[in-house]
mmCIF file of C-alpha atoms in Angstrom:
data_model
loop_
_atom_site.group_PDB
_atom_site.id
_atom_site.type_symbol
_atom_site.label_atom_id
_atom_site.label_comp_id
_atom_site.label_asym_id
_atom_site.label_seq_id
_atom_site.Cartn_x
_atom_site.Cartn_y
_atom_site.Cartn_z
ATOM 1 C CA MET A 12 -10.985 -35.869 39.303
ATOM 2 C CA ARG A 13 -8.932 -34.267 42.086
ATOM 3 C CA LYS A 14 -5.790 -36.033 40.851
ATOM 4 C CA VAL A 15 -6.329 -34.676 37.337
ATOM 5 C CA LEU A 16 -6.827 -31.128 38.643
ATOM 6 C CA ALA A 17 -3.766 -31.396 40.893
ATOM 7 C CA ALA A 18 -1.613 -32.677 38.026
ATOM 8 C CA THR A 19 -2.867 -29.889 35.737
ATOM 9 C CA ALA A 20 -2.172 -27.254 38.385
ATOM 10 C CA LEU A 21 1.326 -28.637 38.972
ATOM 11 C CA THR A 22 2.102 -28.662 35.241
ATOM 12 C CA ALA A 23 0.846 -25.089 34.852
ATOM 13 C CA SER A 24 2.907 -24.003 37.863
ATOM 14 C CA ILE A 25 6.087 -25.543 36.466
ATOM 15 C CA ALA A 26 5.510 -24.009 33.038
ATOM 16 C CA PHE A 27 4.722 -20.604 34.558
ATOM 17 C CA THR A 28 7.916 -20.514 36.669
ATOM 18 C CA GLY A 29 10.061 -21.420 33.690
ATOM 19 C CA LEU A 30 11.234 -24.753 34.992
ATOM 20 C CA ALA A 31 9.816 -26.592 32.001
ATOM 21 C CA VAL A 32 11.306 -25.387 28.716
ATOM 22 C CA ALA A 33 10.434 -26.925 25.397
ATOM 23 C CA PRO A 34 13.310 -28.674 23.580
ATOM 24 C CA ALA A 35 12.928 -26.290 20.617
ATOM 25 C CA ALA A 36 13.398 -23.303 22.930
ATOM 26 C CA GLN A 37 16.446 -24.926 24.502
ATOM 27 C CA ALA A 38 18.004 -25.489 21.076
ATOM 28 C CA ALA A 39 17.267 -21.898 20.026
ATOM 29 C CA THR A 40 18.975 -20.413 23.073
ATOM 30 C CA ALA A 41 22.015 -22.678 22.736
ATOM 31 C CA GLY A 42 22.836 -21.317 19.281
ATOM 32 C CA THR A 43 22.779 -17.664 20.339
ATOM 33 C CA ALA A 44 25.813 -17.664 22.628
ATOM 34 C CA THR A 45 27.999 -14.561 22.667
ATOM 35 C CA GLN A 46 31.548 -14.594 21.369
ATOM 36 C CA ALA A 47 33.072 -13.895 24.786
ATOM 37 C CA THR A 48 33.952 -17.045 26.688
ATOM 38 C CA SER A 49 34.183 -16.556 30.421
ATOM 39 C CA ILE A 50 36.898 -18.679 31.962
ATOM 40 C CA GLY A 51 35.884 -17.645 35.446
ATOM 41 C CA ASN A 52 36.694 -15.816 38.608
ATOM 42 C CA TRP A 53 39.869 -16.597 40.528
ATOM 43 C CA GLY A 54 41.410 -15.766 43.892
ATOM 44 C CA LYS A 55 41.839 -14.708 46.650
ATOM 45 C CA TYR A 56 45.476 -15.711 46.173
ATOM 46 C CA TYR A 57 47.581 -14.604 49.136
ATOM 47 C CA SER A 58 51.248 -13.846 49.597
ATOM 48 C CA SER A 59 52.984 -16.365 51.852
ATOM 49 C CA ASN A 60 52.598 -14.116 54.918
ATOM 50 C CA HIS A 61 48.939 -13.247 54.074
ATOM 51 C CA LYS A 62 49.609 -9.486 53.981
ATOM 52 C CA ALA A 63 48.590 -9.098 50.331
ATOM 53 C CA TYR A 64 46.186 -10.872 48.032
ATOM 54 C CA THR A 65 44.885 -10.713 44.490
ATOM 55 C CA PHE A 66 41.685 -11.859 42.841
ATOM 56 C CA GLY A 67 40.124 -11.357 39.453
ATOM 57 C CA LYS A 68 38.410 -12.685 36.379
ATOM 58 C CA THR A 69 39.744 -14.184 33.141
ATOM 59 C CA TRP A 70 37.915 -14.452 29.841
ATOM 60 C CA ARG A 71 38.615 -15.045 26.141
ATOM 61 C CA LEU A 72 37.321 -12.787 23.360
ATOM 62 C CA ASN A 73 38.264 -12.758 19.666
ATOM 63 C CA GLY A 74 41.430 -14.806 20.168
ATOM 64 C CA LYS A 75 42.716 -12.747 23.122
ATOM 65 C CA VAL A 76 42.815 -13.733 26.775
ATOM 66 C CA TYR A 77 41.798 -10.894 29.102
ATOM 67 C CA THR A 78 42.465 -10.679 32.819
ATOM 68 C CA LYS A 79 41.021 -8.108 35.181
ATOM 69 C CA TRP A 80 42.747 -8.306 38.526
ATOM 70 C CA TYR A 81 42.437 -6.566 41.869
ATOM 71 C CA GLY A 82 45.187 -6.243 44.457
ATOM 72 C CA LYS A 83 44.735 -5.546 48.161
ATOM 73 C CA GLU A 84 47.278 -4.868 50.892
ATOM 74 C CA PHE A 85 47.165 -2.545 53.882
ATOM 75 C CA SER A 86 50.690 -1.707 55.010
ATOM 76 C CA PRO A 87 53.539 0.690 54.192
ATOM 77 C CA LYS A 88 55.025 -1.881 51.783
ATOM 78 C CA ARG A 89 53.827 -2.858 48.309
ATOM 79 C CA GLY A 90 52.091 -5.920 46.932
ATOM 80 C CA TYR A 91 53.168 -7.613 43.685
ATOM 81 C CA VAL A 92 51.167 -9.775 41.316
ATOM 82 C CA TRP A 93 53.026 -11.987 38.848
ATOM 83 C CA PHE A 94 51.628 -13.382 35.627
ATOM 84 C CA LYS A 95 53.394 -16.223 33.842
ATOM 85 C CA TYR A 96 51.989 -17.291 30.470
ATOM 86 C CA TYR A 97 52.835 -19.642 27.621
ATOM 87 C CA SER A 98 52.592 -18.077 24.174
ATOM 88 C CA GLY A 99 54.380 -18.579 20.880
ATOM 89 C CA GLY A 100 56.283 -21.651 22.047
ATOM 90 C CA SER A 101 57.882 -20.080 25.132
ATOM 91 C CA TRP A 102 57.138 -18.853 28.651
ATOM 92 C CA HIS A 103 56.874 -15.150 29.497
ATOM 93 C CA LYS A 104 56.602 -13.487 32.877
ATOM 94 C CA PHE A 105 55.826 -9.999 34.205
ATOM 95 C CA SER A 106 54.758 -8.352 37.437
ATOM 96 C CA ARG A 107 52.733 -5.343 38.551
ATOM 97 C CA ASP A 108 53.053 -3.640 41.924
ATOM 98 C CA TRP A 109 50.529 -1.660 43.924
ATOM 99 C CA ASN A 110 49.973 -0.044 47.294
ATOM 100 C CA ASN A 111 46.686 -0.296 49.238
ATOM 101 C CA SER A 112 44.050 -1.235 46.607
ATOM 102 C CA TYR A 113 44.486 -1.427 42.845
ATOM 103 C CA SER A 114 42.809 -2.799 39.732
ATOM 104 C CA GLU A 115 43.980 -3.322 36.158
ATOM 105 C CA ILE A 116 42.989 -5.113 32.945
ATOM 106 C CA TRP A 117 45.513 -6.594 30.526
ATOM 107 C CA SER A 118 45.211 -8.845 27.492
ATOM 108 C CA LYS A 119 47.387 -10.865 25.154
ATOM 109 C CA SER A 120 46.653 -12.955 22.090
ATOM 110 C CA SER A 121 47.647 -16.599 21.565
ATOM 111 C CA ILE A 122 47.988 -17.474 25.265
ATOM 112 C CA THR A 123 47.590 -21.183 25.940
ATOM 113 C CA LYS A 124 48.410 -21.290 29.677
ATOM 114 C CA LEU A 125 48.301 -18.555 32.322
ATOM 115 C CA TYR A 126 49.441 -18.663 35.952
ATOM 116 C CA THR A 127 49.457 -16.046 38.701
ATOM 117 C CA TYR A 128 50.876 -15.605 42.192
ATOM 118 C CA THR A 129 51.144 -12.814 44.755
ATOM 119 C CA CYS A 130 54.159 -11.426 46.634
ATOM 120 C CA TRP A 131 54.452 -8.792 49.351
ATOM 121 C CA GLY A 132 57.228 -6.406 50.411
ATOM 122 C CA GLY A 133 59.351 -6.973 47.282
ATOM 123 C CA LYS A 134 59.122 -8.597 43.867
ATOM 124 C CA PHE A 135 60.603 -11.853 45.134
ATOM 125 C CA THR A 136 59.739 -11.857 48.854
ATOM 126 C CA PHE A 137 56.875 -13.570 50.671
ATOM 127 C CA CYS A 138 55.552 -15.075 47.438
ATOM 128 C CA GLY A 139 52.539 -17.338 47.613
ATOM 129 C CA ALA A 140 51.769 -20.429 45.569
ATOM 130 C CA ALA A 141 51.233 -20.228 41.801
ATOM 131 C CA HIS A 142 47.730 -20.874 40.489
ATOM 132 C CA ARG A 143 46.598 -21.622 36.947
ATOM 133 C CA ILE A 144 43.889 -19.196 35.867
ATOM 134 C CA TYR A 145 43.712 -20.136 32.157
#
């Protein structure tokens, strides 16, 4: 009798905490996903001398790829973040500069690949490694 009561108590505990979910409930929640697809967080990606870094988040919504990035550097010089993406059959590249702390969101449709890297002191100086973020 004790074993039956212990098993019942354990089952009730699991059901109460939400660890046991009925297959019908699992199927219902799987079909109600939002349209935004989160690719994920990325960074900290440093310049080669570690005086600047960037980090952020990338997601896809309605055919566009969005990137929100943050830049940090604490010196009299500027930090630079580069984005290189493949779209429309060719590669495109652009940079943004900042001083101290900065944040920005940008988006572009029909991106199939997206890379980023961080530089410090000039657009082409002390550049860190490139990282694929989408």
